[in-house]
Amino acid sequence: MLSGKNLLLIISGGIAAYKVLEVIRRLRDRGMMIRAVLTEGGAQFVTPLSVAALTENRVYQDLFSLTDEAEMGHIRLSREADLVLVAPASADLIARMASGMANDLATTALLATNKPVLIAPAMNVEMWNHAATRANIATLESRGVMRIGPASGDLACGEFGSGRLSEPADIIAAVTDFFTARTAAKPLAGKRAIVTSGPTHEPIDPVRYIANRSSGKQGHAIAVALAAAGAEVTLISGPVALPDPSGMAVRHVETAREMMVAVQDSLPADIAVCAAAVADWRVASSAGQKLKKDESGQMPDLRFAENPDILAALGAPGPNRPALVIGFAAETENLLAHARAKLVRKGCDWILANDVTAESGTFGGDHNQIHLIRQDRPQDDDVWPRQDKKAVADHLVAQIIAHFAGTKP
Ligand code: C5P
């Protein structure tokens, strides 16, 4: 699995750096090619000589070194790797990564790389729990940086808690898992998918709008699950408070009409999942200036126009119709009857019906209870357990994979 793979190993400062020598040895035993960058802090704990001897490669230390740059620039260094491993990742290096600094060779390579990055943090427990470190880790993870550890236990500083560098065996397992997952079959490879997600905002005037309670969590989770299965995903998102998922094209829109244009632009596709809560109506002629309250007691006279139905447009027969068109039916009563009618009316293949009464906690919440209704098996009542939105996404993608494979899941 690891044989012939290239690793860029960045060793930053920390007493745990000595454990990384063991990691190098074991990865070399498995045939991995390793180039190491040693930060100034890292060099306080392990010597360049031991790292060079174990990697059987020269060690890179200096951003401005003529010999380092002449032999291999930081761009090439960061691009020739299949994976970048930062171990130990100190609090300082994590902070510099999160803020996009490039003030030494390690951070410059990390900023320049377009390859996956795995960090193995190691620091004192208070540093690990500090709000600044928490925020930095959240930032890195939202950008797709992977993490192993830290482990919990006795710390070199004499305290106890979370912050220990993961054991070499665990770091090696994380590296192996990365390559296993990457080479695992991607059952939706070659398939294009469009996912709509979130609410739409329909302006009343320049400062007010009509919206709904959709958080985008379900649609974003479906986009992530489709991408993980190898699909080429375009996520078209209304205004949400979620970070853009990595590994896909993301288009941001505000109104239903903008969402429709973005969807049309993204065709053709094999799969369309309409998870957005698109506003059915917009204000027919939204005001160019802020509507003012005056003394007359007169209320503004808002007239509505119907928005385009994106799902119905995708479901309509035609050369650009995706092979599998999936919609949601958020209902507060007569769930199944309304959902079945919607399936027919919108011409979609599958409808995921969910109860959105206040008690169900669906909107903005983390869970969803789904009934899957299929056009080709109208009487099958496929009720999924109440599960979190990621599990719903994985379940749906498993059904999509089975559909294209021509099997029953
Ligand atoms: O009719 P209703 O809004 O309940 O239908 C819900 C389904 O239709 C969802 O899949 C939603 O994404 C989609 N829809 C749409 N465009 C609209 C309205 C709803 O794509 N204008």
Short mmCIF file of C-alpha atoms and ligand atoms in Angstrom, two decimals:
data_model
loop_
_atom_site.label_atom_id
_atom_site.label_comp_id
_atom_site.label_asym_id
_atom_site.label_seq_id
_atom_site.Cartn_x
_atom_site.Cartn_y
_atom_site.Cartn_z
CA MET A 1 0.00 0.00 0.00
CA LEU A 2 2.73 2.50 0.93
CA SER A 3 5.46 1.21 -1.33
CA GLY A 4 6.68 3.85 -3.77
CA LYS A 5 4.44 6.56 -2.30
CA ASN A 6 6.04 9.95 -1.64
CA LEU A 7 5.69 11.61 1.74
CA LEU A 8 6.66 15.13 2.63
CA LEU A 9 7.26 15.03 6.37
CA ILE A 10 7.32 18.32 8.24
CA ILE A 11 8.83 18.09 11.70
CA SER A 12 8.11 21.07 13.92
CA GLY A 13 9.34 21.85 17.40
CA GLY A 14 8.31 19.71 20.34
CA ILE A 15 9.80 17.17 22.68
CA ALA A 16 7.72 14.51 20.89
CA ALA A 17 9.78 15.02 17.71
CA TYR A 18 11.96 12.08 18.75
CA LYS A 19 8.99 9.73 18.19
CA VAL A 20 8.95 10.78 14.56
CA LEU A 21 12.26 9.06 13.97
CA GLU A 22 10.47 5.79 14.69
CA VAL A 23 7.67 6.78 12.27
CA ILE A 24 10.28 7.43 9.54
CA ARG A 25 11.93 4.06 10.11
CA ARG A 26 8.70 2.13 9.92
CA LEU A 27 7.43 4.00 6.84
CA ARG A 28 10.76 3.41 5.10
CA ASP A 29 10.46 -0.29 5.98
CA ARG A 30 7.15 -0.25 4.09
CA GLY A 31 8.83 1.27 1.04
CA MET A 32 7.70 4.86 1.40
CA MET A 33 9.90 7.63 -0.06
CA ILE A 34 10.29 10.43 2.47
CA ARG A 35 11.56 13.97 2.17
CA ALA A 36 11.71 15.81 5.45
CA VAL A 37 11.51 19.50 6.29
CA LEU A 38 12.83 20.33 9.72
CA THR A 39 11.70 23.62 11.24
CA GLU A 40 14.03 25.68 13.40
CA GLY A 41 12.09 24.45 16.45
CA GLY A 42 12.19 20.86 15.20
CA ALA A 43 15.97 21.03 14.88
CA GLN A 44 16.17 21.77 18.61
CA PHE A 45 14.83 18.30 19.32
CA VAL A 46 16.10 16.03 16.55
CA THR A 47 19.24 16.50 14.51
CA PRO A 48 19.22 16.89 10.74
CA LEU A 49 21.74 14.08 10.64
CA SER A 50 19.44 11.52 12.24
CA VAL A 51 16.52 12.56 10.02
CA ALA A 52 18.73 12.40 6.89
CA ALA A 53 20.12 9.01 7.88
CA LEU A 54 16.68 7.53 8.45
CA THR A 55 14.95 9.08 5.43
CA GLU A 56 18.02 8.31 3.27
CA ASN A 57 17.45 11.72 1.78
CA ARG A 58 18.76 15.17 2.43
CA VAL A 59 16.87 17.25 4.97
CA TYR A 60 15.38 20.60 3.99
CA GLN A 61 15.63 23.39 6.55
CA ASP A 62 16.04 26.79 5.05
CA LEU A 63 13.65 28.74 2.86
CA PHE A 64 16.41 30.94 1.52
CA SER A 65 19.20 28.40 1.25
CA LEU A 66 20.76 28.51 -2.18
CA THR A 67 21.53 24.81 -2.15
CA ASP A 68 18.05 23.80 -0.95
CA GLU A 69 16.39 25.95 -3.60
CA ALA A 70 18.83 24.94 -6.32
CA GLU A 71 18.27 21.29 -5.65
CA MET A 72 14.51 21.38 -5.09
CA GLY A 73 12.38 24.50 -4.62
CA HIS A 74 9.64 24.65 -2.03
CA ILE A 75 6.97 24.43 -4.72
CA ARG A 76 8.35 21.21 -6.15
CA LEU A 77 8.97 19.88 -2.66
CA SER A 78 5.30 20.36 -1.81
CA ARG A 79 3.96 19.09 -5.12
CA GLU A 80 5.95 15.91 -5.53
CA ALA A 81 4.46 14.39 -2.41
CA ASP A 82 1.36 12.18 -2.41
CA LEU A 83 0.71 13.25 1.18
CA VAL A 84 2.09 15.92 3.51
CA LEU A 85 2.43 14.78 7.11
CA VAL A 86 3.10 17.34 9.84
CA ALA A 87 4.38 15.51 12.91
CA PRO A 88 4.63 16.79 15.51
CA ALA A 89 2.43 19.76 14.62
CA SER A 90 3.14 22.35 17.29
CA ALA A 91 0.57 24.93 18.40
CA ASP A 92 2.67 27.59 16.70
CA LEU A 93 2.87 25.78 13.37
CA ILE A 94 -0.89 25.04 13.48
CA ALA A 95 -1.55 28.75 14.09
CA ARG A 96 0.70 29.76 11.21
CA MET A 97 -0.96 27.20 8.91
CA ALA A 98 -4.43 28.45 9.87
CA SER A 99 -3.52 32.05 9.11
CA GLY A 100 -1.79 31.20 5.84
CA MET A 101 1.64 32.43 6.82
CA ALA A 102 4.69 31.55 4.79
CA ASN A 103 7.58 32.70 6.92
CA ASP A 104 9.74 29.60 6.84
CA LEU A 105 10.23 26.61 4.55
CA ALA A 106 7.62 24.48 6.36
CA THR A 107 4.79 27.02 6.16
CA THR A 108 5.74 28.03 2.63
CA ALA A 109 5.55 24.42 1.47
CA LEU A 110 2.23 24.01 3.31
CA LEU A 111 0.80 27.11 1.64
CA ALA A 112 2.08 26.07 -1.77
CA THR A 113 0.93 22.47 -1.67
CA ASN A 114 -2.09 21.18 -3.52
CA LYS A 115 -1.76 17.79 -1.87
CA PRO A 116 -3.67 16.33 1.11
CA VAL A 117 -2.28 17.30 4.51
CA LEU A 118 -2.40 15.21 7.69
CA ILE A 119 -1.38 16.79 10.99
CA ALA A 120 -0.39 15.06 14.23
CA PRO A 121 -0.66 17.77 16.91
CA ALA A 122 1.45 17.65 20.07
CA MET A 123 1.44 20.26 22.81
CA ASN A 124 0.57 20.98 26.40
CA VAL A 125 -3.04 20.26 27.39
CA GLU A 126 -3.86 23.93 28.09
CA MET A 127 -2.43 24.95 24.74
CA TRP A 128 -4.50 22.26 23.02
CA ASN A 129 -7.68 23.35 24.83
CA HIS A 130 -7.06 27.07 24.27
CA ALA A 131 -9.78 28.80 22.27
CA ALA A 132 -7.15 30.00 19.78
CA THR A 133 -5.97 26.45 19.06
CA ARG A 134 -9.56 25.17 18.88
CA ALA A 135 -10.39 27.87 16.32
CA ASN A 136 -7.22 27.16 14.32
CA ILE A 137 -7.98 23.43 14.22
CA ALA A 138 -11.58 24.14 13.13
CA THR A 139 -10.26 26.40 10.36
CA LEU A 140 -7.82 23.76 9.13
CA GLU A 141 -10.43 21.00 9.25
CA SER A 142 -12.93 23.13 7.33
CA ARG A 143 -10.25 23.33 4.63
CA GLY A 144 -9.96 19.56 4.52
CA VAL A 145 -6.80 19.14 6.60
CA MET A 146 -6.87 15.69 8.22
CA ARG A 147 -5.78 15.07 11.80
CA ILE A 148 -4.52 12.20 13.93
CA GLY A 149 -4.59 12.79 17.67
CA PRO A 150 -3.47 14.22 19.94
CA ALA A 151 -3.67 11.33 22.37
CA SER A 152 -4.37 11.72 26.03
CA GLY A 153 -2.04 10.83 28.91
CA ASP A 154 1.08 12.03 30.71
CA LEU A 155 2.64 14.99 28.96
CA ALA A 156 6.33 15.76 28.80
CA CYS A 157 5.71 18.98 30.72
CA GLY A 158 4.53 16.95 33.73
CA GLU A 159 0.83 17.66 33.27
CA PHE A 160 -1.84 15.19 32.25
CA GLY A 161 -4.47 15.40 29.52
CA SER A 162 -4.93 15.72 25.77
CA GLY A 163 -1.88 16.83 23.86
CA ARG A 164 0.41 13.82 23.49
CA LEU A 165 1.66 13.10 20.01
CA SER A 166 -0.11 9.97 18.77
CA GLU A 167 1.98 6.81 19.01
CA PRO A 168 4.07 5.98 15.92
CA ALA A 169 1.88 2.92 15.21
CA ASP A 170 -1.23 5.13 15.19
CA ILE A 171 0.38 7.71 12.90
CA ILE A 172 1.42 4.95 10.51
CA ALA A 173 -2.13 3.53 10.62
CA ALA A 174 -3.52 6.98 9.73
CA VAL A 175 -1.12 7.27 6.78
CA THR A 176 -2.04 3.75 5.62
CA ASP A 177 -5.78 4.47 6.04
CA PHE A 178 -5.39 7.57 3.89
CA PHE A 179 -3.92 5.58 1.00
CA THR A 180 -6.40 2.71 1.48
CA ALA A 181 -9.37 5.09 1.32
CA ARG A 182 -7.90 6.86 -1.67
CA THR A 183 -7.42 3.72 -3.69
CA ALA A 184 -10.72 2.16 -2.59
CA ALA A 185 -13.21 1.77 -5.40
CA LYS A 186 -15.01 5.02 -6.17
CA PRO A 187 -18.34 3.64 -7.28
CA LEU A 188 -19.60 6.98 -8.63
CA ALA A 189 -16.38 7.86 -10.48
CA GLY A 190 -17.21 9.42 -13.84
CA LYS A 191 -20.69 10.50 -12.69
CA ARG A 192 -21.57 14.19 -12.45
CA ALA A 193 -23.88 15.34 -9.67
CA ILE A 194 -25.65 18.60 -8.93
CA VAL A 195 -26.81 19.25 -5.37
CA THR A 196 -28.89 22.26 -4.32
CA SER A 197 -28.73 23.16 -0.65
CA GLY A 198 -29.84 25.77 1.87
CA PRO A 199 -32.60 28.36 1.70
CA THR A 200 -33.07 31.10 -0.84
CA HIS A 201 -33.39 34.76 0.09
CA GLU A 202 -36.01 36.71 -1.85
CA PRO A 203 -35.57 40.47 -1.50
CA ILE A 204 -38.42 42.74 -0.41
CA ASP A 205 -36.23 45.83 -0.60
CA PRO A 206 -32.44 46.36 -0.34
CA VAL A 207 -32.40 45.46 3.37
CA ARG A 208 -35.23 42.96 3.88
CA TYR A 209 -35.84 39.53 2.47
CA ILE A 210 -38.09 36.49 2.74
CA ALA A 211 -36.28 33.35 3.81
CA ASN A 212 -36.86 30.05 5.59
CA ARG A 213 -35.27 27.95 8.30
CA SER A 214 -33.16 25.67 6.10
CA SER A 215 -29.60 25.37 7.41
CA GLY A 216 -28.13 23.57 4.37
CA LYS A 217 -26.74 20.83 6.62
CA GLN A 218 -28.54 18.00 4.80
CA GLY A 219 -27.73 19.19 1.28
CA HIS A 220 -24.09 19.86 2.11
CA ALA A 221 -23.77 16.42 3.73
CA ILE A 222 -25.19 14.80 0.57
CA ALA A 223 -22.72 16.72 -1.61
CA VAL A 224 -19.84 15.53 0.61
CA ALA A 225 -21.04 11.91 0.51
CA LEU A 226 -21.41 11.98 -3.29
CA ALA A 227 -17.90 13.42 -3.67
CA ALA A 228 -16.51 10.77 -1.31
CA ALA A 229 -18.06 8.12 -3.57
CA GLY A 230 -16.13 9.59 -6.50
CA ALA A 231 -18.81 11.75 -8.16
CA GLU A 232 -17.84 15.08 -9.68
CA VAL A 233 -20.07 17.35 -7.62
CA THR A 234 -21.35 20.89 -8.13
CA LEU A 235 -22.94 22.19 -4.94
CA ILE A 236 -25.27 25.12 -5.49
CA SER A 237 -25.87 26.73 -2.15
CA GLY A 238 -28.21 29.45 -0.95
CA PRO A 239 -27.03 31.65 1.95
CA VAL A 240 -25.85 29.32 4.75
CA ALA A 241 -23.50 29.57 7.71
CA LEU A 242 -21.55 26.46 6.66
CA PRO A 243 -18.02 26.41 5.22
CA ASP A 244 -17.66 25.29 1.60
CA PRO A 245 -16.89 21.56 1.55
CA SER A 246 -13.63 20.70 -0.18
CA GLY A 247 -13.32 18.45 -3.21
CA MET A 248 -16.17 19.94 -5.25
CA ALA A 249 -17.22 23.06 -7.15
CA VAL A 250 -19.37 25.33 -4.98
CA ARG A 251 -21.60 28.07 -6.40
CA HIS A 252 -23.21 30.60 -4.09
CA VAL A 253 -26.59 32.07 -4.94
CA GLU A 254 -29.22 34.10 -3.11
CA THR A 255 -32.52 33.85 -4.95
CA ALA A 256 -34.46 31.02 -6.53
CA ARG A 257 -33.93 32.52 -9.95
CA GLU A 258 -30.16 32.66 -9.41
CA MET A 259 -30.25 29.05 -8.21
CA MET A 260 -32.12 28.03 -11.37
CA VAL A 261 -29.50 29.72 -13.59
CA ALA A 262 -26.65 28.04 -11.68
CA VAL A 263 -28.34 24.64 -12.01
CA GLN A 264 -28.88 25.10 -15.76
CA ASP A 265 -25.23 26.18 -16.14
CA SER A 266 -24.08 23.02 -14.36
CA LEU A 267 -25.90 20.60 -16.65
CA PRO A 268 -25.45 18.00 -18.00
CA ALA A 269 -25.37 15.77 -14.95
CA ASP A 270 -26.17 12.16 -14.15
CA ILE A 271 -27.57 12.85 -10.70
CA ALA A 272 -29.49 15.84 -9.34
CA VAL A 273 -30.38 16.11 -5.67
CA CYS A 274 -32.59 19.09 -4.84
CA ALA A 275 -32.21 19.53 -1.11
CA ALA A 276 -32.57 23.31 -1.13
CA ALA A 277 -35.63 24.84 0.48
CA VAL A 278 -36.37 27.12 -2.44
CA ALA A 279 -38.85 29.93 -1.75
CA ASP A 280 -42.03 29.28 -3.70
CA TRP A 281 -42.75 32.98 -4.10
CA ARG A 282 -40.78 36.16 -4.48
CA VAL A 283 -41.92 39.75 -4.14
CA ALA A 284 -43.03 40.63 -7.66
CA SER A 285 -41.27 43.96 -7.85
CA SER A 286 -38.91 44.32 -4.94
CA ALA A 287 -38.36 47.95 -4.02
CA GLY A 288 -35.20 49.68 -5.20
CA GLN A 289 -35.06 51.73 -1.97
CA LYS A 290 -35.75 50.76 1.62
CA LEU A 291 -39.52 50.79 2.31
CA LYS A 292 -40.22 53.49 4.93
CA LYS A 293 -42.74 53.44 7.71
CA ASP A 294 -44.72 56.69 7.56
CA GLU A 295 -47.43 58.26 9.74
CA SER A 296 -50.33 57.17 7.54
CA GLY A 297 -50.63 53.70 9.06
CA GLN A 298 -50.64 52.28 5.52
CA MET A 299 -49.02 48.84 5.17
CA PRO A 300 -46.78 48.12 2.18
CA ASP A 301 -48.66 46.27 -0.50
CA LEU A 302 -46.46 43.29 -1.32
CA ARG A 303 -47.42 41.35 -4.39
CA PHE A 304 -45.95 37.94 -5.03
CA ALA A 305 -44.84 36.12 -8.13
CA GLU A 306 -44.16 32.41 -8.36
CA ASN A 307 -40.54 31.29 -8.47
CA PRO A 308 -39.32 28.78 -11.03
CA ASP A 309 -39.52 25.21 -9.76
CA ILE A 310 -35.99 23.91 -10.16
CA LEU A 311 -36.79 20.30 -9.32
CA ALA A 312 -39.70 20.22 -11.77
CA ALA A 313 -37.48 21.73 -14.47
CA LEU A 314 -34.82 19.05 -13.86
CA GLY A 315 -37.45 16.29 -13.81
CA ALA A 316 -39.06 17.35 -17.08
CA PRO A 317 -38.30 15.01 -20.00
CA GLY A 318 -35.61 16.21 -22.37
CA PRO A 319 -32.07 15.54 -23.55
CA ASN A 320 -30.58 17.26 -20.48
CA ARG A 321 -32.63 15.41 -17.88
CA PRO A 322 -30.28 13.79 -15.35
CA ALA A 323 -30.70 10.01 -15.18
CA LEU A 324 -31.61 10.22 -11.51
CA VAL A 325 -33.54 13.24 -10.19
CA ILE A 326 -34.12 13.31 -6.46
CA GLY A 327 -36.21 15.79 -4.49
CA PHE A 328 -37.21 16.36 -0.92
CA ALA A 329 -40.72 16.78 0.39
CA ALA A 330 -40.70 18.65 3.66
CA GLU A 331 -44.21 18.27 5.01
CA THR A 332 -46.04 19.07 8.19
CA GLU A 333 -49.10 16.83 7.57
CA ASN A 334 -50.19 13.90 5.37
CA LEU A 335 -46.52 13.22 4.74
CA LEU A 336 -46.77 10.25 2.38
CA ALA A 337 -49.80 11.37 0.38
CA HIS A 338 -48.31 14.81 -0.25
CA ALA A 339 -44.92 13.35 -1.07
CA ARG A 340 -46.34 10.85 -3.57
CA ALA A 341 -48.28 13.64 -5.29
CA LYS A 342 -45.12 15.74 -5.41
CA LEU A 343 -43.13 12.89 -7.00
CA VAL A 344 -45.61 12.75 -9.87
CA ARG A 345 -46.09 16.51 -10.21
CA LYS A 346 -42.37 17.24 -10.37
CA GLY A 347 -41.45 14.27 -12.53
CA CYS A 348 -38.68 13.12 -10.23
CA ASP A 349 -37.44 9.59 -9.70
CA TRP A 350 -37.16 9.59 -5.93
CA ILE A 351 -38.59 11.77 -3.20
CA LEU A 352 -37.17 11.86 0.30
CA ALA A 353 -40.12 12.77 2.45
CA ASN A 354 -39.47 14.24 5.87
CA ASP A 355 -41.62 15.57 8.63
CA VAL A 356 -40.72 19.16 9.46
CA THR A 357 -43.12 19.88 12.28
CA ALA A 358 -41.44 21.77 15.12
CA GLU A 359 -41.15 18.57 17.19
CA SER A 360 -39.18 16.71 14.51
CA GLY A 361 -36.23 19.09 14.89
CA THR A 362 -35.38 18.69 11.21
CA PHE A 363 -34.88 22.32 10.27
CA GLY A 364 -31.54 23.51 11.55
CA GLY A 365 -31.24 20.35 13.65
CA ASP A 366 -28.77 17.53 13.13
CA HIS A 367 -31.22 14.67 12.56
CA ASN A 368 -33.66 13.64 9.89
CA GLN A 369 -36.30 10.93 9.55
CA ILE A 370 -36.78 9.95 5.91
CA HIS A 371 -39.32 7.99 3.92
CA LEU A 372 -37.91 7.20 0.47
CA ILE A 373 -40.56 7.05 -2.24
CA ARG A 374 -39.51 5.78 -5.66
CA GLN A 375 -41.28 6.34 -8.92
CA ASP A 376 -40.46 2.78 -10.09
CA ARG A 377 -41.66 1.16 -6.83
CA PRO A 378 -44.49 3.43 -5.70
CA GLN A 379 -45.87 1.03 -3.13
CA ASP A 380 -42.53 0.30 -1.42
CA ASP A 381 -42.54 2.22 1.81
CA ASP A 382 -38.87 2.55 2.60
CA VAL A 383 -38.71 4.11 6.07
CA TRP A 384 -35.24 4.98 7.26
CA PRO A 385 -34.39 5.17 10.93
CA ARG A 386 -34.16 8.62 12.49
CA GLN A 387 -30.47 9.39 12.06
CA ASP A 388 -28.09 12.30 11.82
CA LYS A 389 -27.84 14.17 8.55
CA LYS A 390 -24.47 12.65 7.63
CA ALA A 391 -25.92 9.16 8.11
CA VAL A 392 -28.93 10.14 5.95
CA ALA A 393 -26.50 11.35 3.27
CA ASP A 394 -24.47 8.11 3.40
CA HIS A 395 -27.67 6.04 3.25
CA LEU A 396 -28.92 7.99 0.24
CA VAL A 397 -25.59 7.68 -1.57
CA ALA A 398 -25.56 3.92 -0.90
CA GLN A 399 -28.98 3.75 -2.61
CA ILE A 400 -27.71 5.86 -5.52
CA ILE A 401 -24.70 3.56 -5.95
CA ALA A 402 -26.98 0.50 -5.91
CA HIS A 403 -29.30 2.16 -8.44
CA PHE A 404 -26.47 2.72 -10.93
CA ALA A 405 -25.06 -0.74 -10.27
CA GLY A 406 -28.51 -2.19 -11.00
CA THR A 407 -28.71 -3.93 -7.63
CA LYS A 408 -31.04 -3.63 -4.67
CA PRO A 409 -29.18 -2.25 -1.64
O1 C5P B 1 -43.04 21.92 -3.59
P1 C5P B 1 -42.00 21.84 -2.54
O2 C5P B 1 -41.26 23.13 -2.36
O3 C5P B 1 -42.45 21.28 -1.23
O4 C5P B 1 -40.96 20.77 -3.14
C1 C5P B 1 -39.81 20.45 -2.47
C2 C5P B 1 -38.76 19.94 -3.42
O5 C5P B 1 -38.75 20.72 -4.59
C3 C5P B 1 -37.38 20.05 -2.86
O6 C5P B 1 -36.61 19.01 -3.41
C4 C5P B 1 -36.92 21.40 -3.36
O7 C5P B 1 -35.50 21.46 -3.44
C5 C5P B 1 -37.55 21.46 -4.71
N1 C5P B 1 -37.93 22.80 -5.16
C6 C5P B 1 -37.22 23.39 -6.19
N2 C5P B 1 -37.60 24.61 -6.65
C7 C5P B 1 -38.65 25.25 -6.13
C8 C5P B 1 -39.37 24.68 -5.08
C9 C5P B 1 -38.98 23.45 -4.62
O8 C5P B 1 -36.27 22.80 -6.68
N3 C5P B 1 -38.98 26.44 -6.58
#
